Tab-separated table of C-alpha atoms in Angstrom:
chain	number	residue	atom	x	y	z
A	1	MET	CA	98.876	131.952	192.867
A	2	LEU	CA	101.521	132.134	190.189
A	3	ALA	CA	104.151	129.875	188.720
A	4	GLY	CA	106.566	129.526	185.825
A	5	GLY	CA	108.748	126.863	184.247
A	6	GLY	CA	109.426	124.624	181.263
A	7	ALA	CA	108.293	121.029	180.911
A	8	ARG	CA	108.694	120.796	184.685
A	9	GLY	CA	105.187	121.673	185.811
A	10	ALA	CA	105.067	118.470	187.856
A	11	TYR	CA	107.222	120.226	190.463
A	12	GLU	CA	104.642	123.001	190.804
A	13	MET	CA	101.834	120.508	191.339
A	14	GLY	CA	103.960	118.731	193.924
A	15	VAL	CA	104.348	122.013	195.815
A	16	LEU	CA	100.619	122.714	195.649
A	17	SER	CA	99.763	119.213	196.867
A	18	MET	CA	101.406	120.163	200.189
A	19	LEU	CA	100.072	123.722	200.352
A	20	ALA	CA	96.460	122.935	199.403
A	21	PRO	CA	95.470	121.216	202.703
A	22	VAL	CA	96.985	124.095	204.694
A	23	LEU	CA	95.142	126.729	202.670
A	24	GLU	CA	91.867	124.814	202.924
A	25	ASP	CA	92.229	124.365	206.699
A	26	GLN	CA	92.682	128.129	207.062
A	27	GLY	CA	89.761	128.946	204.793
A	28	GLU	CA	92.011	130.531	202.153
A	29	ARG	CA	90.620	130.804	198.600
A	30	VAL	CA	92.682	130.833	195.425
A	31	GLU	CA	91.025	133.661	193.497
A	32	ILE	CA	93.653	134.713	190.943
A	33	ILE	CA	95.835	132.288	188.988
A	34	VAL	CA	98.660	133.434	186.719
A	35	GLY	CA	100.991	131.044	184.922
A	36	THR	CA	103.764	131.205	182.368
A	37	SER	CA	105.393	128.440	180.327
A	38	ALA	CA	104.434	125.081	181.907
A	39	GLY	CA	102.838	127.160	184.646
A	40	GLY	CA	100.346	128.258	181.992
A	41	ILE	CA	99.252	124.640	181.579
A	42	ASN	CA	98.807	124.334	185.334
A	43	ALA	CA	96.946	127.651	185.517
A	44	ALA	CA	94.434	126.595	182.856
A	45	TYR	CA	93.967	123.165	184.437
A	46	LEU	CA	93.317	124.557	187.917
A	47	ALA	CA	90.988	127.246	186.554
A	48	ALA	CA	88.968	124.620	184.685
A	49	ASN	CA	88.668	122.667	187.953
A	50	ALA	CA	88.098	125.634	190.289
A	51	HIS	CA	84.584	124.351	191.039
A	52	LEU	CA	86.226	121.476	192.935
A	53	PRO	CA	87.900	121.720	196.348
A	54	LEU	CA	91.490	122.929	195.868
A	55	GLY	CA	93.014	119.704	197.167
A	56	GLU	CA	90.946	117.621	194.749
A	57	ALA	CA	91.844	119.844	191.792
A	58	VAL	CA	95.556	119.681	192.646
A	59	ALA	CA	95.437	115.896	193.106
A	60	GLY	CA	94.002	115.655	189.605
A	61	GLY	CA	96.796	117.882	188.314
A	62	VAL	CA	99.411	115.642	189.919
A	63	GLU	CA	97.984	112.619	188.115
A	64	VAL	CA	97.923	114.530	184.827
A	65	TRP	CA	101.659	115.143	185.020
A	66	ARG	CA	102.394	111.593	186.143
A	67	GLY	CA	100.533	110.305	183.106
A	68	LEU	CA	102.121	112.556	180.472
A	69	SER	CA	104.526	111.047	177.979
A	70	TYR	CA	106.750	112.489	175.275
A	71	ARG	CA	104.263	111.561	172.556
A	72	ASP	CA	101.512	113.549	174.311
A	73	ALA	CA	103.433	116.750	173.627
A	74	MET	CA	105.785	116.126	170.708
A	75	ARG	CA	106.007	114.032	167.576
A	76	SER	CA	108.495	111.197	167.605
A	77	LEU	CA	112.062	112.096	166.743
A	78	LEU	CA	112.038	109.145	164.344
A	79	SER	CA	108.839	110.085	162.510
A	80	PRO	CA	109.045	110.997	158.801
A	81	ALA	CA	108.058	114.602	159.622
A	82	SER	CA	110.841	114.914	162.205
A	83	LEU	CA	113.444	113.402	159.910
A	84	SER	CA	112.294	115.732	157.123
A	85	ARG	CA	112.720	118.696	159.492
A	86	LEU	CA	116.270	117.569	160.264
A	87	VAL	CA	117.111	117.328	156.555
A	88	ARG	CA	115.646	120.785	155.897
A	89	PHE	CA	117.630	122.202	158.824
A	90	PHE	CA	120.946	121.042	157.348
A	91	ALA	CA	119.831	122.155	153.888
A	92	THR	CA	119.122	125.625	155.271
A	93	CYS	CA	122.583	125.710	156.853
A	94	LEU	CA	124.035	124.941	153.404
A	95	GLY	CA	122.034	127.768	151.826
A	96	LEU	CA	119.851	125.466	149.727
A	97	PRO	CA	116.431	126.782	148.625
A	98	VAL	CA	114.190	124.844	151.024
A	99	ARG	CA	111.326	125.783	153.305
A	100	GLY	CA	112.602	127.142	156.609
A	101	VAL	CA	112.494	125.129	159.828
A	102	ALA	CA	110.056	126.463	162.430
A	103	SER	CA	111.667	124.678	165.376
A	104	LEU	CA	113.840	121.761	166.388
A	105	LEU	CA	110.893	119.760	167.752
A	106	ASP	CA	107.288	119.421	166.592
A	107	THR	CA	104.595	119.982	169.247
A	108	GLY	CA	101.728	118.948	166.970
A	109	PRO	CA	100.227	116.441	169.475
A	110	LEU	CA	100.061	119.018	172.299
A	111	ARG	CA	96.866	120.688	171.067
A	112	LYS	CA	94.872	117.462	171.195
A	113	THR	CA	96.369	116.576	174.585
A	114	LEU	CA	95.490	119.928	176.154
A	115	ASN	CA	91.908	119.751	174.941
A	116	ARG	CA	91.650	116.211	176.301
A	117	LEU	CA	92.958	117.155	179.733
A	118	ILE	CA	91.554	120.678	180.200
A	119	GLU	CA	87.874	121.616	179.853
A	120	PHE	CA	88.497	125.131	178.557
A	121	GLU	CA	84.779	125.916	178.457
A	122	ARG	CA	84.642	125.377	182.226
A	123	ILE	CA	87.042	128.279	182.806
A	124	ALA	CA	84.435	130.862	181.801
A	125	ASP	CA	81.794	129.057	183.864
A	126	ASN	CA	84.003	129.033	186.951
A	127	VAL	CA	84.926	132.712	186.622
A	128	ALA	CA	81.238	133.629	186.288
A	129	ASP	CA	80.019	131.308	189.070
A	130	GLN	CA	79.631	133.218	192.330
A	131	ALA	CA	80.050	129.945	194.240
A	132	SER	CA	83.494	129.437	192.710
A	133	PRO	CA	86.430	131.265	194.326
A	134	LEU	CA	88.002	131.981	190.921
A	135	ARG	CA	88.025	135.658	189.917
A	136	SER	CA	90.501	135.541	187.047
A	137	VAL	CA	93.030	133.288	185.344
A	138	SER	CA	95.892	134.401	183.114
A	139	VAL	CA	98.642	132.926	180.999
A	140	VAL	CA	101.689	134.897	179.864
A	141	ALA	CA	103.190	134.700	176.370
A	142	THR	CA	105.822	136.726	174.531
A	143	SER	CA	104.894	138.503	171.314
A	144	TYR	CA	107.257	137.773	168.425
A	145	GLU	CA	106.178	141.063	166.835
A	146	THR	CA	106.852	143.412	169.749
A	147	GLY	CA	108.998	141.360	172.129
A	148	ARG	CA	106.646	142.372	174.976
A	149	SER	CA	105.045	140.124	177.586
A	150	ILE	CA	101.348	139.636	176.851
A	151	VAL	CA	99.108	138.623	179.753
A	152	PHE	CA	95.991	136.952	178.335
A	153	HIS	CA	93.453	137.014	181.149
A	154	HIS	CA	89.904	135.801	181.590
A	155	GLY	CA	88.038	137.620	184.331
A	156	GLY	CA	88.776	140.779	186.286
A	157	ASP	CA	89.413	144.280	185.030
A	158	THR	CA	92.118	144.777	182.407
A	159	PRO	CA	95.072	146.657	183.957
A	160	PRO	CA	96.799	149.395	181.960
A	161	ALA	CA	99.965	148.505	180.075
A	162	ASP	CA	103.108	148.405	182.201
A	163	GLU	CA	105.572	150.342	180.061
A	164	GLU	CA	108.431	149.992	182.546
A	165	ARG	CA	108.312	146.186	182.329
A	166	ALA	CA	106.901	146.004	178.752
A	167	ILE	CA	103.759	144.123	179.783
A	168	ASP	CA	100.405	144.336	177.982
A	169	TYR	CA	97.145	142.974	179.397
A	170	VAL	CA	94.586	141.433	177.030
A	171	ALA	CA	91.120	140.157	177.971
A	172	ALA	CA	90.474	136.843	176.224
A	173	HIS	CA	88.496	133.627	176.415
A	174	LEU	CA	91.425	131.319	177.087
A	175	ASN	CA	91.874	128.340	174.803
A	176	ASP	CA	94.588	125.846	173.959
A	177	ALA	CA	96.400	128.320	171.667
A	178	HIS	CA	97.076	130.736	174.536
A	179	VAL	CA	98.420	127.897	176.676
A	180	ARG	CA	100.538	126.397	173.891
A	181	ALA	CA	101.973	129.827	173.132
A	182	SER	CA	102.910	130.368	176.768
A	183	ALA	CA	104.885	127.100	176.764
A	184	ALA	CA	106.503	127.437	173.304
A	185	ILE	CA	110.209	127.561	174.181
A	186	PRO	CA	111.948	129.524	171.387
A	187	VAL	CA	114.051	127.518	168.921
A	188	VAL	CA	113.022	124.203	170.507
A	189	PHE	CA	109.248	124.568	169.957
A	190	PRO	CA	107.463	126.391	167.127
A	191	ALA	CA	105.769	129.747	167.628
A	192	VAL	CA	101.996	129.561	168.079
A	193	GLU	CA	99.480	131.724	166.244
A	194	VAL	CA	96.909	133.208	168.620
A	195	THR	CA	93.719	134.394	166.916
A	196	GLU	CA	91.564	135.325	169.928
A	197	PRO	CA	90.973	138.200	170.408
A	198	SER	CA	91.316	139.172	166.754
A	199	SER	CA	92.836	142.572	167.618
A	200	TRP	CA	95.818	140.763	169.158
A	201	ARG	CA	96.177	138.119	166.486
A	202	GLY	CA	99.810	137.189	165.951
A	203	TRP	CA	102.640	134.792	166.719
A	204	TYR	CA	103.650	134.139	170.299
A	205	GLY	CA	106.258	132.159	172.222
A	206	ASP	CA	107.217	131.145	175.741
A	207	GLY	CA	106.136	133.677	178.373
A	208	GLY	CA	109.148	132.710	180.475
A	209	ALA	CA	111.475	134.280	177.909
A	210	ARG	CA	110.793	137.653	179.556
A	211	LEU	CA	108.638	136.935	182.589
A	212	ASN	CA	109.495	133.699	184.348
A	213	ALA	CA	107.282	134.188	187.413
A	214	PRO	CA	104.540	136.760	186.713
A	215	LEU	CA	104.530	138.500	190.078
A	216	ASN	CA	103.731	141.975	188.780
A	217	PRO	CA	100.758	140.791	186.678
A	218	ALA	CA	99.313	138.989	189.700
A	219	LEU	CA	99.486	142.187	191.745
A	220	ALA	CA	98.115	144.270	188.866
A	221	LEU	CA	95.153	141.900	188.611
A	222	GLY	CA	94.330	142.454	192.279
A	223	ALA	CA	96.155	139.777	194.254
A	224	GLU	CA	96.486	140.653	197.951
A	225	ARG	CA	98.476	137.527	198.860
A	226	VAL	CA	100.682	135.549	196.494
A	227	ILE	CA	102.025	132.038	196.222
A	228	VAL	CA	105.195	132.081	194.117
A	229	ILE	CA	106.583	128.791	192.836
A	230	GLY	CA	110.011	128.880	191.214
A	231	LEU	CA	112.025	126.129	189.584
A	232	ASN	CA	115.543	127.318	190.393
A	233	SER	CA	117.099	128.621	193.562
A	234	SER	CA	119.730	131.336	193.419
A	235	VAL	CA	121.997	129.165	195.595
A	236	ALA	CA	124.473	126.597	194.262
A	237	LEU	CA	125.189	124.057	197.000
A	238	GLU	CA	128.040	122.406	195.139
A	239	ASP	CA	131.044	123.909	193.406
A	240	LEU	CA	130.658	123.469	189.666
A	241	SER	CA	133.744	125.354	188.599
A	242	VAL	CA	134.117	125.304	184.825
A	243	THR	CA	137.571	123.932	184.037
A	244	THR	CA	136.979	123.155	180.349
A	245	ARG	CA	135.486	125.238	177.587
A	246	PRO	CA	131.664	125.250	177.944
A	247	ASP	CA	129.757	123.752	175.030
A	248	LEU	CA	126.517	125.060	173.503
A	249	PHE	CA	124.387	123.144	175.991
A	250	ASP	CA	126.254	124.657	178.945
A	251	GLY	CA	125.606	128.061	177.391
A	252	ALA	CA	121.894	127.417	176.890
A	253	SER	CA	121.555	126.203	180.474
A	254	SER	CA	123.338	129.289	181.795
A	255	LEU	CA	120.964	131.505	179.834
A	256	LEU	CA	117.969	129.735	181.359
A	257	SER	CA	119.419	130.210	184.850
A	258	VAL	CA	119.121	133.979	184.399
A	259	LEU	CA	115.388	133.486	184.879
A	260	ALA	CA	116.032	132.209	188.395
A	261	ASP	CA	117.827	135.445	189.237
A	262	GLN	CA	114.876	137.460	187.873
A	263	LEU	CA	112.479	135.535	190.081
A	264	THR	CA	114.567	136.029	193.203
A	265	ALA	CA	114.921	139.729	192.392
A	266	ASP	CA	111.144	140.078	192.003
A	267	VAL	CA	110.504	138.539	195.418
A	268	ALA	CA	113.242	140.713	196.926
A	269	ARG	CA	111.522	143.808	195.523
A	270	LEU	CA	108.216	142.672	196.979
A	271	THR	CA	109.716	142.256	200.444
A	272	ALA	CA	111.477	145.612	200.159
A	273	ILE	CA	108.136	147.236	199.406
A	274	ASN	CA	106.591	145.404	202.350
A	275	GLU	CA	109.282	146.716	204.666
A	276	VAL	CA	108.831	150.357	203.661
A	277	GLU	CA	106.395	152.274	205.820
A	278	HIS	CA	103.424	153.336	203.725
A	279	ASP	CA	101.998	156.308	205.574
A	280	ASP	CA	98.974	158.373	204.739
A	281	GLU	CA	98.793	162.122	205.265
A	282	SER	CA	98.082	161.728	208.982
A	283	GLY	CA	101.188	159.573	209.468
A	284	HIS	CA	99.386	156.285	210.009
A	285	GLU	CA	100.319	153.113	208.188
A	286	ARG	CA	97.825	152.334	205.448
A	287	ALA	CA	95.990	149.029	205.866
A	288	GLY	CA	96.564	146.489	203.117
A	289	SER	CA	99.818	148.008	201.915
A	290	LYS	CA	101.797	144.811	202.518
A	291	ILE	CA	101.555	141.680	200.395
A	292	PRO	CA	102.012	138.421	202.358
A	293	TYR	CA	103.579	135.680	200.268
A	294	ILE	CA	104.631	132.054	200.088
A	295	PHE	CA	107.795	131.469	198.059
A	296	VAL	CA	108.830	127.877	197.315
A	297	VAL	CA	111.909	126.965	195.258
A	298	PRO	CA	114.401	124.085	195.316
A	299	SER	CA	117.211	124.450	197.832
A	300	ASP	CA	119.851	124.248	195.097
A	301	ARG	CA	119.999	126.139	191.781
A	302	LEU	CA	120.784	122.935	189.856
A	303	LYS	CA	118.696	120.524	191.930
A	304	ILE	CA	116.316	119.659	189.087
A	305	GLY	CA	119.275	119.229	186.740
A	306	ARG	CA	120.889	116.815	189.202
A	307	ILE	CA	117.671	114.804	189.405
A	308	ALA	CA	117.421	114.722	185.604
A	309	VAL	CA	120.977	113.375	185.349
A	310	ASP	CA	120.314	110.740	188.002
A	311	VAL	CA	117.035	109.542	186.472
A	312	TYR	CA	118.557	109.489	182.986
A	313	GLN	CA	121.557	107.459	184.110
A	314	ARG	CA	119.416	104.972	186.044
A	315	HIS	CA	116.637	104.456	183.511
A	316	LEU	CA	117.496	105.761	180.053
A	317	LYS	CA	121.227	105.644	179.371
A	318	SER	CA	121.375	102.007	178.284
A	319	VAL	CA	121.004	100.829	174.693
A	320	ARG	CA	117.919	98.870	175.754
A	321	ALA	CA	116.277	102.122	176.896
A	322	ILE	CA	116.377	103.422	173.311
A	323	LEU	CA	114.042	100.599	172.347
A	324	ARG	CA	111.778	101.125	175.371
A	325	ALA	CA	111.598	104.952	175.330
A	326	PRO	CA	113.360	106.107	172.160
A	327	ASN	CA	112.476	109.801	172.254
A	328	VAL	CA	113.552	110.748	175.787
A	329	ALA	CA	116.523	108.381	175.573
A	330	LEU	CA	117.710	109.955	172.311
A	331	LEU	CA	117.181	113.481	173.648
A	332	GLY	CA	119.356	112.520	176.601
A	333	ARG	CA	122.119	111.550	174.207
A	334	ILE	CA	121.652	114.615	172.016
A	335	THR	CA	121.951	116.957	175.022
A	336	ASP	CA	124.641	114.764	176.634
A	337	ALA	CA	122.496	114.831	179.772
A	338	ALA	CA	124.856	112.651	181.807
A	339	ARG	CA	127.748	115.100	181.427
A	340	ASN	CA	126.862	117.467	184.291
A	341	PRO	CA	123.840	119.050	186.044
A	342	ARG	CA	123.892	122.007	183.656
A	343	HIS	CA	123.227	119.637	180.784
A	344	GLY	CA	120.636	117.966	183.000
A	345	GLU	CA	118.900	121.323	183.510
A	346	LEU	CA	118.495	121.784	179.772
A	347	TYR	CA	117.362	118.181	179.298
A	348	SER	CA	114.788	118.537	182.085
A	349	TYR	CA	112.705	120.971	180.012
A	350	LEU	CA	112.017	118.137	177.557
A	351	PHE	CA	112.144	115.156	179.901
A	352	LEU	CA	108.559	113.872	179.799
A	353	ALA	CA	108.895	110.487	181.475
A	354	ARG	CA	107.047	108.938	184.420
A	355	GLU	CA	110.226	108.327	186.426
A	356	PHE	CA	111.214	111.998	186.194
A	357	MET	CA	107.695	113.295	186.897
A	358	ASP	CA	107.527	111.260	190.104
A	359	GLU	CA	110.870	112.661	191.270
A	360	LEU	CA	109.794	116.260	190.563
A	361	ILE	CA	106.483	115.845	192.385
A	362	GLU	CA	108.309	114.501	195.411
A	363	LEU	CA	110.855	117.329	195.277
A	364	GLY	CA	108.022	119.859	195.189
A	365	ARG	CA	106.485	118.283	198.276
A	366	ILE	CA	109.799	118.338	200.128
A	367	ASP	CA	110.454	121.994	199.285
A	368	ALA	CA	106.916	123.027	200.246
A	369	GLN	CA	107.256	121.208	203.562
A	370	ARG	CA	110.544	123.026	204.192
A	371	TRP	CA	108.704	126.325	203.768
A	372	LEU	CA	105.894	125.212	206.087
A	373	ASP	CA	108.408	124.114	208.725
A	374	SER	CA	110.223	127.473	208.780
A	375	GLU	CA	109.340	130.584	210.772
A	376	HIS	CA	106.915	133.108	209.293
A	377	ASP	CA	105.279	136.411	210.167
A	378	GLU	CA	101.829	134.850	209.971
A	379	TRP	CA	102.126	131.140	209.193
A	380	PRO	CA	102.242	130.053	206.410
A	381	TRP	CA	102.583	133.601	205.039
A	382	ARG	CA	105.658	135.784	205.187
A	383	VAL	CA	106.016	139.550	204.784
A	384	GLY	CA	109.727	140.156	205.381
A	385	ARG	CA	112.671	138.866	203.416
A	386	PRO	CA	112.859	135.110	202.784
A	387	THR	CA	115.754	132.983	203.873
A	388	GLU	CA	118.405	132.590	201.156
A	389	ALA	CA	116.791	130.790	198.210
């Protein structure tokens, strides 16, 4: 099972809440979990709860996302530290001799929150427990030193480096630093120093910067079936022709959308491999050469952005909302979230509010049900090419 994303992990848990009963009814076991960005948070949470039935673990994950608030992950925009960072940012722009700014936002509270919500010590216990289905769990980060994707994994054999895709595999006892690094969106969030293992000590950022959905690592770690959860379709259901000059937020959103194309391309390569005949020397097809998969994404490339705009306009655009939820309301104004779904896409990575989490969970359930309702080679698994997504 693998997933990627930003601060939109609630969607992934919504998808899994629909898939879990199906997998349990069929006796399927989730043995390998790989996550990047917010998917890294979900991966660690599910691994720490792998001793529970899958449906129970996922239900707990849903409630975790529903209960998260801005202050659980980031310091207030109006705090003295945040205001000091803003002053130093403008001073740096003016060339004044001040300490550099590590990021636009401060994720100081996230470490405490992760350790409150995830029993990291249980991960090792679950990997070692023969009664637990879990064989390995991984989170993906990007090295600031090398620019390569680093797959920190607990359990399983360490695959050789993938030079073609610039991926290194590192055995590690996962802790909050690995997870925070995987979700540290460059520029917006500060880089995270990982110290375990000591031979790979260094500064790391968001794994989604290079590897949005870690399909190849999952296969390298031994996955024989994969569940891929994406956050953007490659299809735009509505014409969003750009008639005015795009601003910096439009540009940032467009850059993030490239990750959706990478994900779709990865799944397309998997199905192409599945469709090629893998023959041995006697001309017979080799057993196990095909990788069945489940691939769930929104039906529209900007669907999550549209939801973010709608929720923002209904709940957070008013002046009163600034008093009730100052941080997410101010971020909505800073990113001009109401302008268009592209701005909403960018805003959604930072939109930690109950109203938005509920909408994403429901969207995940709807998209998972659409997959379950469609035709497959061996329900709910597919081998051939997916319908346009």
